[in-house]
Coordinates of C-alpha atoms in Angstrom, one line a residue:
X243 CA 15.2 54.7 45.4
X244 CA 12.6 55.4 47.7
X245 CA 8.8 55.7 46.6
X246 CA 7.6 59.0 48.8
X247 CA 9.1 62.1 49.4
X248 CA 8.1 64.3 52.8
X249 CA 7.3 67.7 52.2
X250 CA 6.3 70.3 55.0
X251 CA 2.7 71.1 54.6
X252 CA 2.0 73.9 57.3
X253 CA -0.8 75.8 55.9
X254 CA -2.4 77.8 58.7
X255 CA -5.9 76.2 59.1
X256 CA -4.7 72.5 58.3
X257 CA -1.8 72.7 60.6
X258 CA -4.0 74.3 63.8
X259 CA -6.6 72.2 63.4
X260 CA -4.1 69.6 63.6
X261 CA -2.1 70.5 66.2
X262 CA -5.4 71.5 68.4
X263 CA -6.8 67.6 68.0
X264 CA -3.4 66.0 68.6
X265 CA -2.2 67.9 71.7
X266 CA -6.2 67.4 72.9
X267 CA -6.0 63.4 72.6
X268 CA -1.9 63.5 74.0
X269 CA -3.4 65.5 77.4
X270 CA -6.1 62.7 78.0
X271 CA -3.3 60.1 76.6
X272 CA -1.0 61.4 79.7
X273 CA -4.0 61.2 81.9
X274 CA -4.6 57.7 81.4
X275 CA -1.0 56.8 81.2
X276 CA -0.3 58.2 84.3
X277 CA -3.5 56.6 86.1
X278 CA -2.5 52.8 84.9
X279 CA 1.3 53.3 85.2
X280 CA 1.6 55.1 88.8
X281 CA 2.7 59.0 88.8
X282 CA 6.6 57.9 89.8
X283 CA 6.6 55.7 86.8
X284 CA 5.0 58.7 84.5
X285 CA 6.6 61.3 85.6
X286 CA 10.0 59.7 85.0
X287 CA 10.1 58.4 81.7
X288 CA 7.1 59.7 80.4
X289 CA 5.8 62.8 81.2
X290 CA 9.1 64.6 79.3
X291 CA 7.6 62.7 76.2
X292 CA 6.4 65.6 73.4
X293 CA 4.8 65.7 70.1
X294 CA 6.5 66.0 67.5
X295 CA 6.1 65.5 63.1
X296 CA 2.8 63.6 62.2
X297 CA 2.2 62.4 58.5
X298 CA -1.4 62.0 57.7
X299 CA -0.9 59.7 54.7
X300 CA 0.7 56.5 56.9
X301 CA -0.9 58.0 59.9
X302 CA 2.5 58.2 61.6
X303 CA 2.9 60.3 64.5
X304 CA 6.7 61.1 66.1
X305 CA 7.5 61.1 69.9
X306 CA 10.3 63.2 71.3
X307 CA 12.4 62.6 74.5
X308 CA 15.9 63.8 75.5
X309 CA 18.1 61.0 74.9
X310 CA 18.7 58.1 72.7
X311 CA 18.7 55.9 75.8
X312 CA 14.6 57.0 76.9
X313 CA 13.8 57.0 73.4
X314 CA 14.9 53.3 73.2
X315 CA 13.3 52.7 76.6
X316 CA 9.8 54.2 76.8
X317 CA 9.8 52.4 73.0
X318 CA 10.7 48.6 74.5
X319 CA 8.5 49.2 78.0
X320 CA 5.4 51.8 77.0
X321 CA 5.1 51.2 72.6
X322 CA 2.2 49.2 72.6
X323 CA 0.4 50.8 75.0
X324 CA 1.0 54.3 73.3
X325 CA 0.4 52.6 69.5
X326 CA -3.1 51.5 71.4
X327 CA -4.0 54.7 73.0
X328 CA -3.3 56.4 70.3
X329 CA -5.5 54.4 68.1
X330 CA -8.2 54.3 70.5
X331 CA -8.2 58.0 70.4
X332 CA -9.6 58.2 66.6
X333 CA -7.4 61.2 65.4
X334 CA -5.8 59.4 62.5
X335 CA -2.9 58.0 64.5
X336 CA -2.5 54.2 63.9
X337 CA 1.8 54.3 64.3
X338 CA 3.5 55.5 66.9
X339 CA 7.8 56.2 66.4
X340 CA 9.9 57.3 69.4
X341 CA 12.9 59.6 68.8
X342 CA 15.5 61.8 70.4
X343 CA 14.4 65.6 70.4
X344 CA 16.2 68.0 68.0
X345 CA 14.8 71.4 68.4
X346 CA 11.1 70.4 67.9
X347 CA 8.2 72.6 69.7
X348 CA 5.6 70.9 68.7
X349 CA 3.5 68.7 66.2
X350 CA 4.5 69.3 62.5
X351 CA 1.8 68.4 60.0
X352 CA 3.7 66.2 57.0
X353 CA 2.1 65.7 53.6
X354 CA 3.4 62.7 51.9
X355 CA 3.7 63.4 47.7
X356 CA 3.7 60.1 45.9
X357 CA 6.2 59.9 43.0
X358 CA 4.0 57.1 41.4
X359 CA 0.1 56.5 42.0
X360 CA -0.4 54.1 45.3
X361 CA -3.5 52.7 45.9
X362 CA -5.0 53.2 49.4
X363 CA -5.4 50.1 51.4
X364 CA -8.7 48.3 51.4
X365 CA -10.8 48.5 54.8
X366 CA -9.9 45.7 57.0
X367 CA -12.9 43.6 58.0
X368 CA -14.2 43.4 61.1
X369 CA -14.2 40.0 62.9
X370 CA -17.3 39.2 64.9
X371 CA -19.2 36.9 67.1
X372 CA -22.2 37.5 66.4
X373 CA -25.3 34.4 65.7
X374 CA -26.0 34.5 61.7
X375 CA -29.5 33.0 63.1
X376 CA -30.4 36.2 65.5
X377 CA -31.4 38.9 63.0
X378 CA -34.3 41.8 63.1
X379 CA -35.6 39.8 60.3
X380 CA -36.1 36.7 63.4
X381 CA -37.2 38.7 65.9
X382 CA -40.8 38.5 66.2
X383 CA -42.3 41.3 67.9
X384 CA -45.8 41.8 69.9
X385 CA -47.3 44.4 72.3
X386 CA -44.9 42.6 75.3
X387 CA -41.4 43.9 72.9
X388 CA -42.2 46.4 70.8
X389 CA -40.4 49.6 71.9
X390 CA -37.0 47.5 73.1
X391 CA -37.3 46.6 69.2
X392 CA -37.9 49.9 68.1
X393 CA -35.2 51.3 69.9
X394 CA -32.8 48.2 69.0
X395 CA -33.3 49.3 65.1
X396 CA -32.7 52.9 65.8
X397 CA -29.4 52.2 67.3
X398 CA -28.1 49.9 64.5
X399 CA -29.3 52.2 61.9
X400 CA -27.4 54.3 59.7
X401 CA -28.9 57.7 60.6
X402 CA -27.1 58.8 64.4
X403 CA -29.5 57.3 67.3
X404 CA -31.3 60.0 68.9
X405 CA -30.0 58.2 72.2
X406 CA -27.5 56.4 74.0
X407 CA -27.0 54.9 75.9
X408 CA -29.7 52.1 75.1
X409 CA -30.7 50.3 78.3
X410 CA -32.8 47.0 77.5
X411 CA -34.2 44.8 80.9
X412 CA -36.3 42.1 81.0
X413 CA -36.7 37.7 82.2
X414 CA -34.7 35.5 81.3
X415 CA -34.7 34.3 78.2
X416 CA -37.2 36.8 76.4
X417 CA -35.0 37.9 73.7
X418 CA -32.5 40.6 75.0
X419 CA -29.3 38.5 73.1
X420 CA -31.4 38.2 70.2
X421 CA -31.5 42.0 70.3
X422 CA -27.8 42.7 70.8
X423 CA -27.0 40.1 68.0
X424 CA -29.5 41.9 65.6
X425 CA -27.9 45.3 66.2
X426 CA -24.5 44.2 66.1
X427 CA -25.4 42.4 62.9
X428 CA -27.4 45.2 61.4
X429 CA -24.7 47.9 62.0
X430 CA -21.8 46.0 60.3
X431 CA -24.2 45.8 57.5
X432 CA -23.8 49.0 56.9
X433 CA -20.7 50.2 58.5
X434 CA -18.4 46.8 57.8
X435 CA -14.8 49.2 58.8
X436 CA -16.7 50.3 62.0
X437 CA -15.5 48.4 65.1
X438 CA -18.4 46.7 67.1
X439 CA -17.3 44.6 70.5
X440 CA -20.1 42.7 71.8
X441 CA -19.5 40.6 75.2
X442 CA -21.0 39.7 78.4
X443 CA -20.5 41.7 81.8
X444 CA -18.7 38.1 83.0
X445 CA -16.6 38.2 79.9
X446 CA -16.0 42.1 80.5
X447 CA -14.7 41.7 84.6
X448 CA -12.5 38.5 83.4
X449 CA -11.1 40.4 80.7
X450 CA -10.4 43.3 83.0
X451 CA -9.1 40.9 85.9
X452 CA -6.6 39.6 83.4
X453 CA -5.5 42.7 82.2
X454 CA -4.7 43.4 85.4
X455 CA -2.3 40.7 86.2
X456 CA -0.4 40.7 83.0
X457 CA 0.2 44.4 83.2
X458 CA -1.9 45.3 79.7
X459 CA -4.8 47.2 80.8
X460 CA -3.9 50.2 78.7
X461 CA -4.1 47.3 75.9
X462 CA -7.8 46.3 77.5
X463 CA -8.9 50.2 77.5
X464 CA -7.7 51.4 74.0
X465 CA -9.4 48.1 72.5
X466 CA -13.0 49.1 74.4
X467 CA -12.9 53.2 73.5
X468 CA -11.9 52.1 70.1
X469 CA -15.5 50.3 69.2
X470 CA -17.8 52.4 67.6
X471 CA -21.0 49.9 68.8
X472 CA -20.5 48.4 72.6
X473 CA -23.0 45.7 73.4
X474 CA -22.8 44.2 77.3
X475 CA -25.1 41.5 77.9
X476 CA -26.4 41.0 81.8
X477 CA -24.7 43.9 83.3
X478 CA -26.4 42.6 86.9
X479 CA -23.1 40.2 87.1
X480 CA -20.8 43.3 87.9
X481 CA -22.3 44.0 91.0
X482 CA -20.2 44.8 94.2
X483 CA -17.3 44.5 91.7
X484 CA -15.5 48.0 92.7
X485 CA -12.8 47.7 90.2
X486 CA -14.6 46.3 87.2
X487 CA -17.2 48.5 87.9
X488 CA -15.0 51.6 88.0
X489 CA -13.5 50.6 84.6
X490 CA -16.9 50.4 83.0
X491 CA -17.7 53.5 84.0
X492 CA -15.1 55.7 82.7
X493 CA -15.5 52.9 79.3
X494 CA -18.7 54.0 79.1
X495 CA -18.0 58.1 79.7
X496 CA -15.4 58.0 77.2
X497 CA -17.5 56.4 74.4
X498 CA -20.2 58.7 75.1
X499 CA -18.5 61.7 75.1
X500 CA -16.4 60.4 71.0
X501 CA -20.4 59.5 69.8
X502 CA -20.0 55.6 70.1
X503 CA -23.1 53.8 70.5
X504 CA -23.5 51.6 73.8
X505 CA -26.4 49.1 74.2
X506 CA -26.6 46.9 77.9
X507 CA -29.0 44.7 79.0
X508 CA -29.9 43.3 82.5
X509 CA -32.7 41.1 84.3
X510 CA -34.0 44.5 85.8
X511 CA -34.4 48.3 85.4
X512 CA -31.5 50.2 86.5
X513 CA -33.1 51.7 89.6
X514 CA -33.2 48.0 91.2
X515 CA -29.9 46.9 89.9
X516 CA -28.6 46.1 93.5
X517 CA -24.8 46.9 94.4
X518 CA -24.1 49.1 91.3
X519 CA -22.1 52.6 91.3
X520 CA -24.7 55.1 91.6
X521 CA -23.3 57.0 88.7
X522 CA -23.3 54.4 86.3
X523 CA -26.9 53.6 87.1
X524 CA -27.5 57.4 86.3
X525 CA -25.6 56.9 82.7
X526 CA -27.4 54.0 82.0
X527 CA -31.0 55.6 82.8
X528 CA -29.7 58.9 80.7
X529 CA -30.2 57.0 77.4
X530 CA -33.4 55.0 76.8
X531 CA -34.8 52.4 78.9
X532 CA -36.6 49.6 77.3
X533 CA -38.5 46.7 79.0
X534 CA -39.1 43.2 77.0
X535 CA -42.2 41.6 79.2
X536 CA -43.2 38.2 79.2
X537 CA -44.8 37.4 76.1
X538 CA -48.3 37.0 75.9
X539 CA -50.8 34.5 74.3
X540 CA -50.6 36.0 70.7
X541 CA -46.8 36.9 70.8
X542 CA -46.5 33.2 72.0
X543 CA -48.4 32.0 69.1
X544 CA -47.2 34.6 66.5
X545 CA -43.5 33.3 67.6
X546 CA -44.4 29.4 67.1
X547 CA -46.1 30.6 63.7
X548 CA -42.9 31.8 62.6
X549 CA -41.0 28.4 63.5
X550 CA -43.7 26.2 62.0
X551 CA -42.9 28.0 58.5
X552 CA -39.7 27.5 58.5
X553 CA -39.0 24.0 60.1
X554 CA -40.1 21.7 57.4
X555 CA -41.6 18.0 58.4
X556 CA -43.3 16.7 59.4
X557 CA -46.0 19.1 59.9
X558 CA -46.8 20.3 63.1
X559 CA -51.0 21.0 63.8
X560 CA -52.9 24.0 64.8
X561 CA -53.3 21.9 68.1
X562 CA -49.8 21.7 68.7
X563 CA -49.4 25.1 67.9
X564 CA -51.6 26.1 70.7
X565 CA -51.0 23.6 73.2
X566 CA -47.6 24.9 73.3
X567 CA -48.2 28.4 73.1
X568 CA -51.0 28.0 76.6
X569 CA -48.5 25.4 78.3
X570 CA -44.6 27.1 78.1
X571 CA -45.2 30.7 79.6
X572 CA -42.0 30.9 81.2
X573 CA -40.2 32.5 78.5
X574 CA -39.5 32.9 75.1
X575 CA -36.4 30.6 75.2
X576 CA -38.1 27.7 76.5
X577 CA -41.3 27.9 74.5
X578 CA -38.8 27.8 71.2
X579 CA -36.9 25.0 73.0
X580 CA -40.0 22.5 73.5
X581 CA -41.0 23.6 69.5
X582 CA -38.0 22.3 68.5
X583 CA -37.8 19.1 70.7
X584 CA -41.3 17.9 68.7
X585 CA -39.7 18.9 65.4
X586 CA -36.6 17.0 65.8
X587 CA -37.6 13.8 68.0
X588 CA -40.5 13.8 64.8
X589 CA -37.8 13.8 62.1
X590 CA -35.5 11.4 63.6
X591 CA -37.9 9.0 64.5
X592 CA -40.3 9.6 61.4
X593 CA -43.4 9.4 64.0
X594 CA -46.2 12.0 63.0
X595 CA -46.6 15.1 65.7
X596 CA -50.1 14.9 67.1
X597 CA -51.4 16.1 70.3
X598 CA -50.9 13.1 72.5
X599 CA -47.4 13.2 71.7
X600 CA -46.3 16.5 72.5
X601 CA -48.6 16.0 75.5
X602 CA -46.2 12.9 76.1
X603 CA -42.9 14.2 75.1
X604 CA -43.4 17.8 77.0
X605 CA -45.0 16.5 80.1
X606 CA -42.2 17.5 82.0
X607 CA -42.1 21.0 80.9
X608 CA -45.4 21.7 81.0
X609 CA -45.7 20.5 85.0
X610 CA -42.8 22.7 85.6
X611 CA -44.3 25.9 83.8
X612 CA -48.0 25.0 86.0
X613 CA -47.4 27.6 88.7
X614 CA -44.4 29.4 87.8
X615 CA -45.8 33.2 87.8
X616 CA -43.8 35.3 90.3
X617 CA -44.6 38.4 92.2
X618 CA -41.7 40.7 90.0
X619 CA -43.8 39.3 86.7
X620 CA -47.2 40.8 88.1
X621 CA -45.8 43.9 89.5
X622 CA -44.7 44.5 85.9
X623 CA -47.4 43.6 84.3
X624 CA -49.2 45.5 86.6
X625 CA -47.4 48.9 86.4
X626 CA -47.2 48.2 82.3
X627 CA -51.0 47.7 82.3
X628 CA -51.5 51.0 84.5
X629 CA -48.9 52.9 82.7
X630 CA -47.2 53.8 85.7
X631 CA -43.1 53.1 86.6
X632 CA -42.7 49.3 87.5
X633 CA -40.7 50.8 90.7
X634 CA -43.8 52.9 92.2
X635 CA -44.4 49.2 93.1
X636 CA -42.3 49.4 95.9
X637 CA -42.2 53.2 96.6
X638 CA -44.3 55.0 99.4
X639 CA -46.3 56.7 97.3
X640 CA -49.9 56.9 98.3
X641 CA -51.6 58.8 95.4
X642 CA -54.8 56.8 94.0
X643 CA -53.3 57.0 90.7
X644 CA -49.9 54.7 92.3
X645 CA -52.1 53.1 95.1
X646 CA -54.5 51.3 93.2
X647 CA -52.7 49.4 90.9
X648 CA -50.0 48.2 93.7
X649 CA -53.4 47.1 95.5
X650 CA -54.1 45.0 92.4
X651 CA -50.6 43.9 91.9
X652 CA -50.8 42.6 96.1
X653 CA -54.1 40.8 95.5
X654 CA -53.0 38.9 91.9
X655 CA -49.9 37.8 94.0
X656 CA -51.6 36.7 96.7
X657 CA -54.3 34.8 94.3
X658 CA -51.4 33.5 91.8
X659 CA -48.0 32.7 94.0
X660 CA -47.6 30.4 96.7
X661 CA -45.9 33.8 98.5
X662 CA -47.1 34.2 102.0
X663 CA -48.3 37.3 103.0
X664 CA -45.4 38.6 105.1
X665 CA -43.3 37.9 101.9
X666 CA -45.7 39.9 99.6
X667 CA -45.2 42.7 101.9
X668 CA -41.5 42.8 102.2
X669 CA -41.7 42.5 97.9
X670 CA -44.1 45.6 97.7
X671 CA -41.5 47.5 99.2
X672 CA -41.0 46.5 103.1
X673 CA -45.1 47.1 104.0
X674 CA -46.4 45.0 106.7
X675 CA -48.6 41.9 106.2
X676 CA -52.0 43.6 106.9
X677 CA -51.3 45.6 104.0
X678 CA -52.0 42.8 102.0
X679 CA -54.4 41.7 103.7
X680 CA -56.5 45.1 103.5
X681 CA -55.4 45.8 99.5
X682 CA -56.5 41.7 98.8
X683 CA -59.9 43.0 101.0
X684 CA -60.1 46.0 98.6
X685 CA -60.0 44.8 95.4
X686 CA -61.9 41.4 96.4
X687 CA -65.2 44.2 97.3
X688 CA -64.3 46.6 94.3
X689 CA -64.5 43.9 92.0
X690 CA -67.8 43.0 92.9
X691 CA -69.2 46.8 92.5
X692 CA -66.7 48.6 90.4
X693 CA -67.1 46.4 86.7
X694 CA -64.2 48.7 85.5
X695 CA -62.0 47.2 88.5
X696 CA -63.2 43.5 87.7
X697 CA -62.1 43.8 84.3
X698 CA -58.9 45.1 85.0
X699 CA -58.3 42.1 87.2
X700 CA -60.0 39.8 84.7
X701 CA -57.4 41.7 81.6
X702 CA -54.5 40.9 84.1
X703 CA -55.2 37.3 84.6
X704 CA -55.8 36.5 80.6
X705 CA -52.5 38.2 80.4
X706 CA -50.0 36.3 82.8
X707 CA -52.1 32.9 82.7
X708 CA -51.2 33.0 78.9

């Protein structure tokens, strides 16, 4: 005896609002199909394909075709990839059936009346990646990382973000995983059904690549538009990658458009992201763009604080604490990484951490960090300082209010890199050597009769000497 009886259900507004969603996602199903498949293939065996009955309760949608022959084949060859697309398309199909027309015109709307209570199916858990130790609740934040934090817990929050895409650049090693990990983390906190995908852009253009040769990338789309959070880490790697960079774009238009969240990352802004389709640079700056700078002094300290509380014996001193934080300025990674060198060479060897040996154990790192400011540090923390875009840097602009701080910006690189002065030049946007030479001439006199010049300079240097 079976458990459910079908009944017909076609009220007027159910049934239309129905059919209106389903033959909407079956037209931009078609579209797709017939864009991965070829048109000859399409039009042949699927493009005769029409709705037909739906039943909301197993979320069961039926396909019609003329004969039992295509039903049977478009089931065996083009199943999966309709079960996929279908899902992918969030309109409450998650089973696709393939039948031999009757006299069906369109989608029927079935309601499913149990003969005894059934209890509905618990939520399946979402599997994940993500690093138990990367949380907000790690993330220690200063003036250098504040907004690309801010905006990191809007976009994991409950509440809708007010944006999105979210665009966060910065170094190496500064904390832009951390970031992605925290709001991948923090959303399935709350939303534990909600599908989150979080991968690198390598990860992403092998995955695609693959899909390509086994014949699955409707399998490789419907599994992207079906996350509800997208995280790509170091979207720099897809550049000059036509194809890869073609599928992320309409990824990326397609989750927009159904209200998914999308959060990339990248060693640089999206105006200097080199090689990149112009229209994905102009989705990604449509959102928010957040920098992380290098950290400074206090953040360094405030980080190393955090690590001393938590990493048990033996004790690490005030002096360590600081030596470290004035010595490993490269980045945030690498400051953690001596920390925890000290901590664990102490606790394995039971010897006491004082200040001659971390000056012994870290020697290395410290030499290496010495002279390791660059001229793409400055000009950002030049243009952050100024409050001006990091890109006017390089622009032809000539307005006193751009001018001046690039003028700064030439004369700290020329002070702090070992970058000759034809190199400076071609940095600060292609200008000729005696550029620099007359902006390092400017500042060098305004700093000796302007005192709000020479303590702008004097700010700068504190800030990227550590």
């Amino acid at each position: 005896m079976k458990d459910h009886a079908l009944v017909t259900a076609w009220q007027d507004g159910e049934g239309s609002q129905a059919d209106s969603s389903l033959e909407a996602a079956w037209a931009a199903i078609r579209a797709g199909l017939r864009r991965d498949i070829g048109a000859r293939m399409f039009d042949q065996w699927l493009k005769p394909v029409r709705l037909g009955d739906y039943c909301p309760e197993s979320q069961t949608l039926d396909l019609l075709v003329a004969t039992d022959f295509s039903a049977n084949f478009v089931s065996g060859q083009f199943g999966d990839r309709l079960r996929m697309a279908w899902r992918a398309a969030n309109v409450g199909v998650r089973e696709v059936r393939l039948h031999r027309a009757a006299d069906a015109t369109g989608p029927r709307l079935l309601e499913v009346v149990p003969v005894e209570p059934v209890a509905a199916p618990a939520p399946k858990p979402v599997a994940s990646n993500f690093q138990p130790r990367h949380g907000f609740a790690d993330f220690v934040t200063g003036d250098s990382n504040r907004l690309a934090c801010s905006a990191a817990l809007a976009m994991a929050g409950e509440a809708e973000p007010r944006f999105s895409p979210l665009f966060i650049h910065g170094g190496t090693g500064q904390g832009k995983t951390h970031l992605l990990h925290a709001i991948a983390r923090a959303f399935s906190d709350h939303s534990p059904a909600a599908p989150v995908l979080y991968m690198s852009a390598e990860r992403f253009m092998m995955e695609f690549v693959n899909a390509m040769r086994a014949n699955e990338t409707m399998a490789f789309k419907a599994r992207l538009r079906a996350a509800r959070l997208l995280l790509i880490d170091d979207i720099q790697f897809i550049a000059g990658k036509g194809s890869t960079q073609e599928e992320f774009l309409h990824t990326i238009n397609d989750l927009i458009d159904s209200g998914a969240r999308i959060v990339v990352t990248a060693d640089r802004p999206p105006q200097r992201l080199e090689s990149i389709d112009a229209r994905i640079l102009s989705r990604l700056a449509g959102g928010l763009v957040a920098d992380i700078l290098p950290a400074d002094l206090d953040l360094r300290l405030a980080i190393l604080e955090a690590k001393r509380a938590v990493a048990g014996d033996p004790p690490v001193p005030d002096a360590v604490i600081d030596f470290l934080a004035r010595s490993i300025r490269s980045n945030v990674r690498e400051l953690e990484g001596a920390f925890n060198k000290l901590v664990a060479y102490g606790q394995l060897t039971g010897r006491a951490i004082d200040l001659d040996f971390a000056q012994g154990m870290l020697a290395d790192a410290v030499r290496a960090n010495a002279r390791r400011i660059t001229v793409d540090e400055i000009q950002k923390v030049c243009a952050a300082h100024y409050k001006i875009d990091a890109s006017e840097m390089r622009s032809k602009r000539r307005a006193r209010a751009v001018a001046r701080p690039r003028q700064v910006a030439m004369y700290l690189a020329k002070k702090m890199t070992p970058r000759s002065l034809p190199e400076i030049g071609r940095i600060f946007g292609g200008r000729d050597h005696s550029t620099v030479i007359h902006a390092v001439r400017t500042i060098e006199g305004l700093r000796e009769s302007n005192p709000d010049i020479d303590a702008d300079v004097r700010a700068l240097l504190r800030q990227l000497e550590g």
